[in-house]
């Protein structure tokens, strides 16, 4: 599934003053680039199912990353409700990806487990870049144009064991983004990640500017 949206957080109750609306769910097989641009791009979030069908990336699993990214490092964070850091995430430190996945990526982990945020593919596991293509809906990257085509480290991978979460936050420069969601145990139809999205035009978001 691919989500294009603005201010995104997971596992949140609704903060006072925010209105929450349902998010459209579309199939990549029937959603054209032109309809996406007219209806969703920089306007509203959407879940697109099947955008990576037929690509090797659909088989990305915990075991696959342990086997193919032996030298990779991931930065870990812990969610703290009262933390003043971005998204209420307090940095814990760096650890090898294989150790992180083996230690923290198991079923039934506690809600205080560590969130792997985030690992740059081009630095830590460049071979993975050959296993997917950017979906047709996202042909350009603002930061590549603004940084003389060097970018800011994306695409990257985020690892979220069951029970991890982020607080309400505003993403870099309030720009829209996309994220692909995979099950670390293999293809699955179960819900993998819960999102709450809020309009970037909502003035209530201003109080979260320090965390964005």
Coordinates of C-alpha atoms in Angstrom, one line a residue:
X1 CA 0.0 0.0 0.0
X2 CA 1.2 3.5 -0.7
X3 CA 0.1 6.5 1.2
X4 CA 0.4 10.1 -0.1
X5 CA -0.5 12.7 2.5
X6 CA 0.7 15.6 4.6
X7 CA 1.0 15.6 8.4
X8 CA 1.0 11.9 9.4
X9 CA 1.1 10.1 12.7
X10 CA 0.2 6.6 13.9
X11 CA -1.8 5.1 16.8
X12 CA -3.2 8.5 17.9
X13 CA -6.3 9.5 19.7
X14 CA -7.9 12.6 18.2
X15 CA -6.4 15.8 19.7
X16 CA -8.9 18.4 20.7
X17 CA -9.9 20.7 17.8
X18 CA -9.0 18.3 15.0
X19 CA -11.5 16.9 12.5
X20 CA -10.8 13.4 11.1
X21 CA -12.2 12.2 7.8
X22 CA -12.0 8.8 6.2
X23 CA -9.2 8.2 3.7
X24 CA -9.8 6.9 0.1
X25 CA -8.5 3.4 -0.8
X26 CA -7.8 2.9 -4.4
X27 CA -6.3 0.1 -6.6
X28 CA -3.2 0.9 -8.7
X29 CA -4.7 -1.0 -11.6
X30 CA -7.6 1.5 -12.0
X31 CA -6.1 4.8 -10.6
X32 CA -4.3 6.7 -13.4
X33 CA -1.6 9.2 -12.9
X34 CA -3.8 12.0 -14.2
X35 CA -6.7 11.1 -11.8
X36 CA -4.2 10.9 -8.9
X37 CA -2.8 14.4 -9.8
X38 CA -6.2 15.9 -10.1
X39 CA -7.8 14.4 -7.0
X40 CA -5.0 13.6 -4.5
X41 CA -1.6 15.2 -5.2
X42 CA -1.0 17.9 -2.5
X43 CA -4.8 17.8 -1.8
X44 CA -5.7 14.8 0.3
X45 CA -4.2 11.5 1.5
X46 CA -5.0 8.2 -0.3
X47 CA -4.1 4.5 0.1
X48 CA -3.1 2.9 -3.1
X49 CA -3.1 -0.9 -3.1
X50 CA -1.0 -3.0 -5.5
X51 CA 1.4 -0.2 -6.5
X52 CA 4.4 -2.6 -6.1
X53 CA 2.8 -5.7 -7.6
X54 CA 5.3 -7.6 -9.8
X55 CA 8.4 -6.1 -8.2
X56 CA 10.9 -8.0 -6.1
X57 CA 10.2 -5.6 -3.3
X58 CA 6.9 -7.3 -2.5
X59 CA 8.9 -10.1 -1.0
X60 CA 10.9 -7.9 1.4
X61 CA 10.9 -9.6 4.8
X62 CA 12.9 -9.5 8.0
X63 CA 14.9 -12.5 6.9
X64 CA 15.5 -11.0 3.5
X65 CA 17.0 -7.8 5.0
X66 CA 19.1 -9.8 7.5
X67 CA 20.5 -11.9 4.6
X68 CA 21.1 -9.1 2.1
X69 CA 22.1 -6.1 4.3
X70 CA 24.7 -7.6 6.6
X71 CA 26.7 -4.4 7.1
X72 CA 23.7 -2.1 7.5
X73 CA 23.1 0.2 10.5
X74 CA 19.8 1.6 11.7
X75 CA 19.1 4.4 14.1
X76 CA 16.7 3.4 16.9
X77 CA 14.1 5.6 18.7
X78 CA 11.8 5.1 21.6
X79 CA 8.4 6.8 21.8
X80 CA 8.0 9.0 24.8
X81 CA 4.6 10.7 25.3
X82 CA 6.0 13.7 27.1
X83 CA 9.1 14.0 24.9
X84 CA 9.7 17.4 23.3
X85 CA 11.4 15.8 20.3
X86 CA 10.0 15.5 16.8
X87 CA 7.1 13.0 16.8
X88 CA 7.8 12.3 20.5
X89 CA 10.7 10.0 19.5
X90 CA 13.8 10.0 21.7
X91 CA 16.9 8.7 20.0
X92 CA 18.4 5.6 21.6
X93 CA 21.4 4.9 19.3
X94 CA 22.6 3.0 16.3
X95 CA 22.8 -0.7 16.0
X96 CA 23.4 -3.3 13.3
X97 CA 20.3 -4.0 11.3
X98 CA 20.6 -7.7 11.7
X99 CA 20.8 -7.4 15.5
X100 CA 17.9 -5.0 15.6
X101 CA 15.6 -7.2 13.5
X102 CA 16.6 -10.3 15.4
X103 CA 16.1 -8.7 18.8
X104 CA 13.2 -6.3 18.4
X105 CA 11.2 -7.6 15.4
X106 CA 9.3 -10.4 17.0
X107 CA 5.6 -11.0 17.6
X108 CA 4.0 -9.7 20.7
X109 CA 6.6 -7.1 21.6
X110 CA 5.9 -4.5 24.3
X111 CA 4.6 -1.0 23.3
X112 CA 7.9 0.5 24.4
X113 CA 10.0 -1.4 21.9
X114 CA 12.4 0.5 19.6
X115 CA 11.4 2.0 16.3
X116 CA 14.0 1.8 13.5
X117 CA 13.9 5.3 11.9
X118 CA 15.4 5.4 9.4
X119 CA 17.9 3.6 7.1
X120 CA 19.1 5.1 3.9
X121 CA 19.1 2.4 1.2
X122 CA 21.8 4.0 -1.0
X123 CA 24.3 4.0 2.0
X124 CA 23.4 0.8 3.9
X125 CA 21.9 -1.6 1.4
X126 CA 22.1 -0.2 -2.2
X127 CA 21.3 -3.5 -3.8
X128 CA 17.7 -3.0 -2.6
X129 CA 17.4 0.0 -4.9
X130 CA 17.3 -2.5 -7.8
X131 CA 14.3 -4.3 -6.4
X132 CA 11.6 -1.7 -7.0
X133 CA 10.7 1.2 -9.2
X134 CA 9.2 4.5 -8.0
X135 CA 5.4 4.3 -8.6
X136 CA 4.1 6.3 -11.6
X137 CA 2.4 8.7 -9.3
X138 CA 5.6 10.2 -8.0
X139 CA 7.9 11.1 -10.9
X140 CA 9.7 13.9 -9.2
X141 CA 11.4 14.6 -5.9
X142 CA 11.5 18.2 -4.8
X143 CA 14.7 17.7 -2.7
X144 CA 16.6 16.2 -5.6
X145 CA 15.9 19.4 -7.6
X146 CA 16.7 21.6 -4.7
X147 CA 20.0 19.9 -3.8
X148 CA 21.5 19.5 -7.3
X149 CA 20.2 16.0 -7.7
X150 CA 21.8 14.6 -4.5
X151 CA 18.7 14.4 -2.4
X152 CA 18.4 14.1 1.4
X153 CA 18.8 10.4 1.8
X154 CA 15.5 9.0 0.4
X155 CA 14.5 6.4 -0.4
X156 CA 14.9 5.0 3.1
X157 CA 13.4 2.2 5.1
X158 CA 11.6 2.5 8.4
X159 CA 11.2 -0.6 10.7
X160 CA 8.2 -0.6 13.0
X161 CA 7.8 -3.7 15.2
X162 CA 4.3 -4.3 16.5
X163 CA 3.5 -1.8 19.3
X164 CA 5.8 1.0 18.1
X165 CA 4.4 4.4 17.3
X166 CA 5.1 8.1 16.5
X167 CA 3.4 11.1 18.0
X168 CA 1.6 13.8 16.0
X169 CA 4.2 15.6 13.8
X170 CA 4.7 17.7 10.7
X171 CA 7.0 16.3 8.1
X172 CA 9.9 18.2 6.5
X173 CA 8.8 21.6 5.3
X174 CA 5.2 20.4 5.4
X175 CA 5.7 18.7 2.0
X176 CA 3.6 15.8 0.8
X177 CA 5.3 12.4 0.7
X178 CA 4.6 8.7 0.0
X179 CA 5.4 5.6 1.9
X180 CA 5.1 1.9 0.9
X181 CA 4.1 -0.6 3.6
X182 CA 5.4 -4.2 3.7
X183 CA 4.8 -7.0 6.2
X184 CA 8.1 -8.2 7.7
X185 CA 6.9 -11.7 7.8
X186 CA 5.8 -11.9 4.2
X187 CA 2.8 -11.0 2.0
X188 CA -0.3 -10.4 4.2
X189 CA -3.8 -9.0 4.1
X190 CA -3.8 -7.9 7.8
X191 CA -3.6 -4.2 8.7
X192 CA 0.1 -3.3 9.0
X193 CA 0.1 0.4 10.1
X194 CA -2.5 2.8 11.4
X195 CA -2.3 6.4 10.2
X196 CA -4.2 9.5 11.3
X197 CA -3.8 12.4 8.8
X198 CA -4.8 16.0 9.2
X199 CA -5.2 18.8 6.7
X200 CA -2.1 21.0 6.4
X201 CA -4.6 23.9 6.2
X202 CA -5.8 23.2 9.8
X203 CA -4.5 26.1 12.0
X204 CA -4.4 23.7 15.0
X205 CA -1.3 22.1 13.5
X206 CA 0.7 25.3 14.2
X207 CA 1.1 24.2 17.9
X208 CA 3.1 21.2 16.6
X209 CA 5.5 23.3 14.5
X210 CA 8.3 22.7 17.0
X211 CA 8.1 19.0 16.3
X212 CA 8.0 19.4 12.5

